[in-house]
Amino acid sequence: MLNTLLETLSALVFPAECEICGVAVDPHPPLGVCQKCQWEVKLILPPHCVSCGRTLMGNMPKCAECQTESFAFDRAFACAVYEGTMRQLIHAYKFQNRKYLKHYFIRMMLAFIHSHLAASDFDIILPVPMDRGRRSERGFNQSELISSAIAKYFKISHSVENLVRLQGGQIQSQLEKKQRKLNVKNAFLVRKADTFHSRRLLLIDDILTTGYTASECARCLKKSGAARVTVLALARGVN
Ligand SMILES: [Zn+2]
Ligand SMILES: [Zn+2]
């Protein structure tokens, strides 16, 4: 009886069907995406642009977009391209409350770190914060669920309350590129600068599009004395 109840409850949290195509999937590990749909996700492979992490096409160290932009972070990376299956998965995770998809995203990020970064290069991991209103509306910060698991896995300190996003401003994805920079200007605040002083930070984001939000976070973190800010996002928007 108890076992049946537990099975029913666990099926609610970790459904046995692929989020994208509906085929049966093994709930252990509870990824919620079948192997075939995972293959549809387009990973971002090296060589990476030294600034924003896009795959480079030529011999230049920076991509064409970064020739005219400067960011406050030292480097940024994204695991996959924000299109097709990856876009559907992020939408389901953020807007349809499919929280269990975090397991799939965590695994993707861990694989990226193992392949392209070194966990020993970071002292603190933190998520891009949401403002309080939006966070309570959604019930969770999608980046924080991932950053806390990454920090735990590598036994690196995790910071959630120290970089905060001030109330107000519009949703970045609803704005034109030009307005996005202004919309995030001074949107973040560090409560205790000591915590980040001389530290090497890994900032976890969900989607990198213009890079302005991550850059504004980095500017704020650097003002608080952070030695280095590296950004790692789940996906890179095609802009
Ligand atoms: Zn599938
Ligand atoms: Zn670039």
PDB file of C-alpha atoms and ligand atoms in Angstrom:
ATOM      1  CA  MET A   1       0.000   0.000   0.000  1.00  0.00           C
ATOM      2  CA  LEU A   2       2.698   2.443   1.059  1.00  0.00           C
ATOM      3  CA  ASN A   3       4.850   1.383  -1.888  1.00  0.00           C
ATOM      4  CA  THR A   4       2.009   1.974  -4.350  1.00  0.00           C
ATOM      5  CA  LEU A   5       1.403   5.387  -2.851  1.00  0.00           C
ATOM      6  CA  LEU A   6       5.089   6.268  -3.087  1.00  0.00           C
ATOM      7  CA  GLU A   7       5.204   5.082  -6.706  1.00  0.00           C
ATOM      8  CA  THR A   8       2.192   7.231  -7.580  1.00  0.00           C
ATOM      9  CA  LEU A   9       3.716  10.260  -5.898  1.00  0.00           C
ATOM     10  CA  SER A  10       7.084   9.768  -7.543  1.00  0.00           C
ATOM     11  CA  ALA A  11       5.396   9.441 -10.954  1.00  0.00           C
ATOM     12  CA  LEU A  12       3.819  12.844 -10.380  1.00  0.00           C
ATOM     13  CA  VAL A  13       7.184  14.408  -9.689  1.00  0.00           C
ATOM     14  CA  PHE A  14       9.195  12.419 -12.243  1.00  0.00           C
ATOM     15  CA  PRO A  15       6.822  11.436 -15.040  1.00  0.00           C
ATOM     16  CA  ALA A  16       7.668   8.290 -16.957  1.00  0.00           C
ATOM     17  CA  GLU A  17       7.193   9.981 -20.337  1.00  0.00           C
ATOM     18  CA  CYS A  18       9.523  12.142 -22.392  1.00  0.00           C
ATOM     19  CA  GLU A  19       8.576  15.821 -22.070  1.00  0.00           C
ATOM     20  CA  ILE A  20       9.014  16.328 -25.819  1.00  0.00           C
ATOM     21  CA  CYS A  21       7.790  13.220 -27.644  1.00  0.00           C
ATOM     22  CA  GLY A  22       5.880  11.313 -24.959  1.00  0.00           C
ATOM     23  CA  VAL A  23       7.690   7.952 -25.239  1.00  0.00           C
ATOM     24  CA  ALA A  24       8.234   6.018 -22.043  1.00  0.00           C
ATOM     25  CA  VAL A  25      11.448   6.960 -20.242  1.00  0.00           C
ATOM     26  CA  ASP A  26      13.239   5.373 -17.343  1.00  0.00           C
ATOM     27  CA  PRO A  27      12.544   7.468 -14.237  1.00  0.00           C
ATOM     28  CA  HIS A  28      16.040   6.547 -12.921  1.00  0.00           C
ATOM     29  CA  PRO A  29      17.820   8.894 -13.369  1.00  0.00           C
ATOM     30  CA  PRO A  30      14.754  11.142 -13.565  1.00  0.00           C
ATOM     31  CA  LEU A  31      15.748  13.201 -16.619  1.00  0.00           C
ATOM     32  CA  GLY A  32      12.297  13.403 -18.224  1.00  0.00           C
ATOM     33  CA  VAL A  33      13.759  13.459 -21.760  1.00  0.00           C
ATOM     34  CA  CYS A  34      14.333  10.393 -23.954  1.00  0.00           C
ATOM     35  CA  GLN A  35      17.680   9.674 -25.550  1.00  0.00           C
ATOM     36  CA  LYS A  36      16.421  10.473 -29.047  1.00  0.00           C
ATOM     37  CA  CYS A  37      15.201  13.932 -28.012  1.00  0.00           C
ATOM     38  CA  GLN A  38      18.466  14.552 -26.144  1.00  0.00           C
ATOM     39  CA  TRP A  39      20.294  14.005 -29.445  1.00  0.00           C
ATOM     40  CA  GLU A  40      18.196  16.800 -30.981  1.00  0.00           C
ATOM     41  CA  VAL A  41      19.755  19.327 -28.604  1.00  0.00           C
ATOM     42  CA  LYS A  42      22.514  21.224 -30.361  1.00  0.00           C
ATOM     43  CA  LEU A  43      25.490  21.544 -28.015  1.00  0.00           C
ATOM     44  CA  ILE A  44      27.873  24.496 -28.366  1.00  0.00           C
ATOM     45  CA  LEU A  45      31.261  23.053 -29.208  1.00  0.00           C
ATOM     46  CA  PRO A  46      34.749  24.589 -29.094  1.00  0.00           C
ATOM     47  CA  PRO A  47      36.586  26.607 -30.251  1.00  0.00           C
ATOM     48  CA  HIS A  48      34.669  29.081 -28.054  1.00  0.00           C
ATOM     49  CA  CYS A  49      34.775  32.867 -28.461  1.00  0.00           C
ATOM     50  CA  VAL A  50      37.020  34.121 -25.625  1.00  0.00           C
ATOM     51  CA  SER A  51      34.335  36.575 -24.577  1.00  0.00           C
ATOM     52  CA  CYS A  52      30.849  35.140 -25.059  1.00  0.00           C
ATOM     53  CA  GLY A  53      31.350  31.410 -25.640  1.00  0.00           C
ATOM     54  CA  ARG A  54      29.817  31.158 -29.130  1.00  0.00           C
ATOM     55  CA  THR A  55      31.436  28.601 -31.397  1.00  0.00           C
ATOM     56  CA  LEU A  56      34.047  30.384 -33.516  1.00  0.00           C
ATOM     57  CA  MET A  57      33.975  29.981 -37.247  1.00  0.00           C
ATOM     58  CA  GLY A  58      37.274  31.575 -38.307  1.00  0.00           C
ATOM     59  CA  ASN A  59      40.693  32.047 -36.736  1.00  0.00           C
ATOM     60  CA  MET A  60      39.783  35.133 -34.681  1.00  0.00           C
ATOM     61  CA  PRO A  61      39.726  34.711 -30.864  1.00  0.00           C
ATOM     62  CA  LYS A  62      36.466  36.714 -30.657  1.00  0.00           C
ATOM     63  CA  CYS A  63      33.245  36.203 -32.616  1.00  0.00           C
ATOM     64  CA  ALA A  64      31.827  38.935 -34.877  1.00  0.00           C
ATOM     65  CA  GLU A  65      29.213  40.006 -32.259  1.00  0.00           C
ATOM     66  CA  CYS A  66      31.899  40.543 -29.606  1.00  0.00           C
ATOM     67  CA  GLN A  67      34.003  42.819 -31.820  1.00  0.00           C
ATOM     68  CA  THR A  68      31.605  45.647 -31.032  1.00  0.00           C
ATOM     69  CA  GLU A  69      30.535  44.709 -27.472  1.00  0.00           C
ATOM     70  CA  SER A  70      32.383  44.801 -24.196  1.00  0.00           C
ATOM     71  CA  PHE A  71      31.181  42.859 -21.188  1.00  0.00           C
ATOM     72  CA  ALA A  72      31.965  43.103 -17.488  1.00  0.00           C
ATOM     73  CA  PHE A  73      32.340  39.337 -17.117  1.00  0.00           C
ATOM     74  CA  ASP A  74      35.657  37.731 -17.963  1.00  0.00           C
ATOM     75  CA  ARG A  75      34.196  34.922 -20.007  1.00  0.00           C
ATOM     76  CA  ALA A  76      30.774  33.500 -20.733  1.00  0.00           C
ATOM     77  CA  PHE A  77      29.743  30.065 -21.942  1.00  0.00           C
ATOM     78  CA  ALA A  78      26.504  28.329 -22.798  1.00  0.00           C
ATOM     79  CA  CYS A  79      25.936  24.587 -23.058  1.00  0.00           C
ATOM     80  CA  ALA A  80      23.465  24.486 -25.964  1.00  0.00           C
ATOM     81  CA  VAL A  81      21.766  26.567 -28.622  1.00  0.00           C
ATOM     82  CA  TYR A  82      18.408  28.004 -27.544  1.00  0.00           C
ATOM     83  CA  GLU A  83      16.254  26.561 -30.292  1.00  0.00           C
ATOM     84  CA  GLY A  84      14.011  23.574 -31.027  1.00  0.00           C
ATOM     85  CA  THR A  85      14.070  20.887 -28.339  1.00  0.00           C
ATOM     86  CA  MET A  86      16.264  22.891 -25.950  1.00  0.00           C
ATOM     87  CA  ARG A  87      13.915  25.854 -26.180  1.00  0.00           C
ATOM     88  CA  GLN A  88      10.890  23.635 -25.520  1.00  0.00           C
ATOM     89  CA  LEU A  89      12.598  22.063 -22.511  1.00  0.00           C
ATOM     90  CA  ILE A  90      13.556  25.409 -20.982  1.00  0.00           C
ATOM     91  CA  HIS A  91      10.014  26.686 -21.501  1.00  0.00           C
ATOM     92  CA  ALA A  92       8.498  23.614 -19.855  1.00  0.00           C
ATOM     93  CA  TYR A  93      10.936  23.982 -16.955  1.00  0.00           C
ATOM     94  CA  LYS A  94      10.373  27.696 -16.409  1.00  0.00           C
ATOM     95  CA  PHE A  95       6.768  28.267 -17.337  1.00  0.00           C
ATOM     96  CA  GLN A  96       5.003  24.915 -16.984  1.00  0.00           C
ATOM     97  CA  ASN A  97       6.453  24.052 -13.608  1.00  0.00           C
ATOM     98  CA  ARG A  98       8.346  20.964 -14.869  1.00  0.00           C
ATOM     99  CA  LYS A  99      10.860  21.319 -12.084  1.00  0.00           C
ATOM    100  CA  TYR A 100      12.155  17.776 -12.507  1.00  0.00           C
ATOM    101  CA  LEU A 101      13.787  18.870 -15.790  1.00  0.00           C
ATOM    102  CA  LYS A 102      16.453  20.437 -13.591  1.00  0.00           C
ATOM    103  CA  HIS A 103      18.048  16.960 -13.425  1.00  0.00           C
ATOM    104  CA  TYR A 104      18.563  16.986 -17.174  1.00  0.00           C
ATOM    105  CA  PHE A 105      19.973  20.531 -17.128  1.00  0.00           C
ATOM    106  CA  ILE A 106      22.255  19.815 -14.165  1.00  0.00           C
ATOM    107  CA  ARG A 107      23.695  16.825 -15.981  1.00  0.00           C
ATOM    108  CA  MET A 108      24.254  18.943 -19.088  1.00  0.00           C
ATOM    109  CA  MET A 109      26.072  21.635 -17.117  1.00  0.00           C
ATOM    110  CA  LEU A 110      28.218  19.157 -15.217  1.00  0.00           C
ATOM    111  CA  ALA A 111      29.272  17.601 -18.515  1.00  0.00           C
ATOM    112  CA  PHE A 112      30.121  21.056 -19.886  1.00  0.00           C
ATOM    113  CA  ILE A 113      32.226  21.937 -16.831  1.00  0.00           C
ATOM    114  CA  HIS A 114      34.053  18.602 -16.999  1.00  0.00           C
ATOM    115  CA  SER A 115      34.835  19.113 -20.686  1.00  0.00           C
ATOM    116  CA  HIS A 116      35.576  22.814 -20.980  1.00  0.00           C
ATOM    117  CA  LEU A 117      36.184  24.398 -17.552  1.00  0.00           C
ATOM    118  CA  ALA A 118      37.930  23.444 -14.316  1.00  0.00           C
ATOM    119  CA  ALA A 119      35.826  23.399 -11.148  1.00  0.00           C
ATOM    120  CA  SER A 120      38.977  24.174  -9.134  1.00  0.00           C
ATOM    121  CA  ASP A 121      39.036  27.604 -10.832  1.00  0.00           C
ATOM    122  CA  PHE A 122      36.006  28.739  -8.822  1.00  0.00           C
ATOM    123  CA  ASP A 123      35.603  29.736  -5.155  1.00  0.00           C
ATOM    124  CA  ILE A 124      31.892  30.553  -5.199  1.00  0.00           C
ATOM    125  CA  ILE A 125      28.966  29.569  -7.424  1.00  0.00           C
ATOM    126  CA  LEU A 126      25.882  31.759  -7.588  1.00  0.00           C
ATOM    127  CA  PRO A 127      22.770  32.090  -9.756  1.00  0.00           C
ATOM    128  CA  VAL A 128      21.587  35.185 -11.610  1.00  0.00           C
ATOM    129  CA  PRO A 129      18.970  36.357  -9.107  1.00  0.00           C
ATOM    130  CA  MET A 130      15.303  37.075  -9.843  1.00  0.00           C
ATOM    131  CA  ASP A 131      13.521  39.950  -8.196  1.00  0.00           C
ATOM    132  CA  ARG A 132      11.346  38.988  -5.262  1.00  0.00           C
ATOM    133  CA  GLY A 133       8.036  39.550  -7.024  1.00  0.00           C
ATOM    134  CA  ARG A 134       8.880  37.373  -9.996  1.00  0.00           C
ATOM    135  CA  ARG A 135      10.406  34.700  -7.815  1.00  0.00           C
ATOM    136  CA  SER A 136       7.325  34.380  -5.646  1.00  0.00           C
ATOM    137  CA  GLU A 137       5.125  34.317  -8.774  1.00  0.00           C
ATOM    138  CA  ARG A 138       7.102  31.382 -10.234  1.00  0.00           C
ATOM    139  CA  GLY A 139       7.813  29.763  -6.884  1.00  0.00           C
ATOM    140  CA  PHE A 140      11.465  29.095  -7.706  1.00  0.00           C
ATOM    141  CA  ASN A 141      14.490  30.578  -9.394  1.00  0.00           C
ATOM    142  CA  GLN A 142      15.283  28.242 -12.308  1.00  0.00           C
ATOM    143  CA  SER A 143      18.998  29.091 -12.234  1.00  0.00           C
ATOM    144  CA  GLU A 144      19.287  28.634  -8.476  1.00  0.00           C
ATOM    145  CA  LEU A 145      17.975  25.041  -8.557  1.00  0.00           C
ATOM    146  CA  ILE A 146      20.814  24.266 -10.947  1.00  0.00           C
ATOM    147  CA  SER A 147      23.583  26.335  -9.338  1.00  0.00           C
ATOM    148  CA  SER A 148      22.957  24.800  -5.912  1.00  0.00           C
ATOM    149  CA  ALA A 149      23.310  21.276  -7.323  1.00  0.00           C
ATOM    150  CA  ILE A 150      26.486  22.189  -9.231  1.00  0.00           C
ATOM    151  CA  ALA A 151      28.002  23.770  -6.101  1.00  0.00           C
ATOM    152  CA  LYS A 152      27.111  20.702  -4.040  1.00  0.00           C
ATOM    153  CA  TYR A 153      28.563  18.330  -6.617  1.00  0.00           C
ATOM    154  CA  PHE A 154      31.920  20.137  -6.730  1.00  0.00           C
ATOM    155  CA  LYS A 155      31.846  21.041  -3.001  1.00  0.00           C
ATOM    156  CA  ILE A 156      32.141  24.738  -3.815  1.00  0.00           C
ATOM    157  CA  SER A 157      30.474  27.399  -1.707  1.00  0.00           C
ATOM    158  CA  HIS A 158      27.032  28.492  -3.005  1.00  0.00           C
ATOM    159  CA  SER A 159      25.772  32.044  -2.554  1.00  0.00           C
ATOM    160  CA  VAL A 160      22.104  32.896  -3.011  1.00  0.00           C
ATOM    161  CA  GLU A 161      21.171  35.900  -0.955  1.00  0.00           C
ATOM    162  CA  ASN A 162      24.160  38.149  -1.488  1.00  0.00           C
ATOM    163  CA  LEU A 163      23.655  39.284  -5.073  1.00  0.00           C
ATOM    164  CA  VAL A 164      20.080  40.528  -5.318  1.00  0.00           C
ATOM    165  CA  ARG A 165      17.944  41.875  -8.120  1.00  0.00           C
ATOM    166  CA  LEU A 166      16.039  45.020  -7.283  1.00  0.00           C
ATOM    167  CA  GLN A 167      12.295  45.154  -7.900  1.00  0.00           C
ATOM    168  CA  GLY A 168      11.013  46.670 -11.106  1.00  0.00           C
ATOM    169  CA  GLY A 169      12.228  46.658 -14.669  1.00  0.00           C
ATOM    170  CA  GLN A 170      10.657  44.743 -17.508  1.00  0.00           C
ATOM    171  CA  ILE A 171      11.172  41.179 -18.677  1.00  0.00           C
ATOM    172  CA  GLN A 172      14.296  41.242 -20.884  1.00  0.00           C
ATOM    173  CA  SER A 173      12.930  38.850 -23.502  1.00  0.00           C
ATOM    174  CA  GLN A 174      10.044  41.240 -24.208  1.00  0.00           C
ATOM    175  CA  LEU A 175      12.321  44.149 -25.085  1.00  0.00           C
ATOM    176  CA  GLU A 176      14.269  45.223 -28.148  1.00  0.00           C
ATOM    177  CA  LYS A 177      18.041  44.799 -27.959  1.00  0.00           C
ATOM    178  CA  LYS A 178      18.651  48.536 -27.470  1.00  0.00           C
ATOM    179  CA  GLN A 179      16.274  48.753 -24.506  1.00  0.00           C
ATOM    180  CA  ARG A 180      17.716  45.663 -22.821  1.00  0.00           C
ATOM    181  CA  LYS A 181      20.937  47.348 -21.757  1.00  0.00           C
ATOM    182  CA  LEU A 182      19.070  50.208 -20.071  1.00  0.00           C
ATOM    183  CA  ASN A 183      16.528  47.878 -18.487  1.00  0.00           C
ATOM    184  CA  VAL A 184      19.178  46.029 -16.444  1.00  0.00           C
ATOM    185  CA  LYS A 185      21.355  49.024 -15.634  1.00  0.00           C
ATOM    186  CA  ASN A 186      21.788  49.197 -11.851  1.00  0.00           C
ATOM    187  CA  ALA A 187      19.276  46.363 -11.420  1.00  0.00           C
ATOM    188  CA  PHE A 188      21.547  44.380  -9.081  1.00  0.00           C
ATOM    189  CA  LEU A 189      23.005  44.929  -5.658  1.00  0.00           C
ATOM    190  CA  VAL A 190      25.559  43.106  -3.521  1.00  0.00           C
ATOM    191  CA  ARG A 191      24.637  43.077   0.153  1.00  0.00           C
ATOM    192  CA  LYS A 192      27.979  42.095   1.706  1.00  0.00           C
ATOM    193  CA  ALA A 193      30.902  42.926  -0.560  1.00  0.00           C
ATOM    194  CA  ASP A 194      33.370  41.064   1.718  1.00  0.00           C
ATOM    195  CA  THR A 195      31.936  37.728   0.648  1.00  0.00           C
ATOM    196  CA  PHE A 196      32.986  38.215  -2.964  1.00  0.00           C
ATOM    197  CA  HIS A 197      36.226  40.116  -2.391  1.00  0.00           C
ATOM    198  CA  SER A 198      39.141  38.520  -4.287  1.00  0.00           C
ATOM    199  CA  ARG A 199      36.959  35.510  -5.118  1.00  0.00           C
ATOM    200  CA  ARG A 200      36.639  33.735  -8.441  1.00  0.00           C
ATOM    201  CA  LEU A 201      32.958  33.448  -9.201  1.00  0.00           C
ATOM    202  CA  LEU A 202      30.913  31.198 -11.439  1.00  0.00           C
ATOM    203  CA  LEU A 203      27.594  32.828 -12.272  1.00  0.00           C
ATOM    204  CA  ILE A 204      24.863  30.462 -13.480  1.00  0.00           C
ATOM    205  CA  ASP A 205      22.212  31.717 -15.897  1.00  0.00           C
ATOM    206  CA  ASP A 206      19.453  30.055 -17.924  1.00  0.00           C
ATOM    207  CA  ILE A 207      19.549  31.859 -21.274  1.00  0.00           C
ATOM    208  CA  LEU A 208      22.247  34.181 -22.600  1.00  0.00           C
ATOM    209  CA  THR A 209      20.963  36.398 -25.373  1.00  0.00           C
ATOM    210  CA  THR A 210      22.510  39.855 -25.502  1.00  0.00           C
ATOM    211  CA  GLY A 211      24.660  39.092 -22.427  1.00  0.00           C
ATOM    212  CA  TYR A 212      23.569  42.375 -20.833  1.00  0.00           C
ATOM    213  CA  THR A 213      21.948  40.844 -17.728  1.00  0.00           C
ATOM    214  CA  ALA A 214      24.959  38.641 -16.962  1.00  0.00           C
ATOM    215  CA  SER A 215      27.288  41.562 -17.685  1.00  0.00           C
ATOM    216  CA  GLU A 216      25.418  43.870 -15.327  1.00  0.00           C
ATOM    217  CA  CYS A 217      25.599  41.203 -12.578  1.00  0.00           C
ATOM    218  CA  ALA A 218      29.320  40.885 -13.254  1.00  0.00           C
ATOM    219  CA  ARG A 219      29.803  44.659 -13.084  1.00  0.00           C
ATOM    220  CA  CYS A 220      28.157  44.686  -9.676  1.00  0.00           C
ATOM    221  CA  LEU A 221      30.214  41.683  -8.491  1.00  0.00           C
ATOM    222  CA  LYS A 222      33.472  43.250  -9.722  1.00  0.00           C
ATOM    223  CA  LYS A 223      32.590  46.499  -7.938  1.00  0.00           C
ATOM    224  CA  SER A 224      32.412  44.371  -4.792  1.00  0.00           C
ATOM    225  CA  GLY A 225      35.952  43.185  -5.420  1.00  0.00           C
ATOM    226  CA  ALA A 226      35.372  39.865  -7.226  1.00  0.00           C
ATOM    227  CA  ALA A 227      38.643  38.756  -8.832  1.00  0.00           C
ATOM    228  CA  ARG A 228      36.985  37.047 -11.777  1.00  0.00           C
ATOM    229  CA  VAL A 229      33.461  36.392 -13.022  1.00  0.00           C
ATOM    230  CA  THR A 230      32.756  33.521 -15.408  1.00  0.00           C
ATOM    231  CA  VAL A 231      29.225  33.025 -16.684  1.00  0.00           C
ATOM    232  CA  LEU A 232      27.778  29.639 -17.558  1.00  0.00           C
ATOM    233  CA  ALA A 233      24.296  29.491 -19.089  1.00  0.00           C
ATOM    234  CA  LEU A 234      22.165  26.569 -20.150  1.00  0.00           C
ATOM    235  CA  ALA A 235      21.505  28.023 -23.557  1.00  0.00           C
ATOM    236  CA  ARG A 236      22.613  30.762 -25.896  1.00  0.00           C
ATOM    237  CA  GLY A 237      19.900  32.653 -27.727  1.00  0.00           C
ATOM    238  CA  VAL A 238      20.269  33.040 -31.446  1.00  0.00           C
ATOM    239  CA  ASN A 239      20.303  36.823 -31.902  1.00  0.00           C
TER     240      ASN A 239
HETATM  241 ZN    ZN B   1      11.562  12.113 -26.589  1.00  0.00          ZN
HETATM  242 ZN    ZN B   2      31.650  36.348 -28.764  1.00  0.00          ZN
END
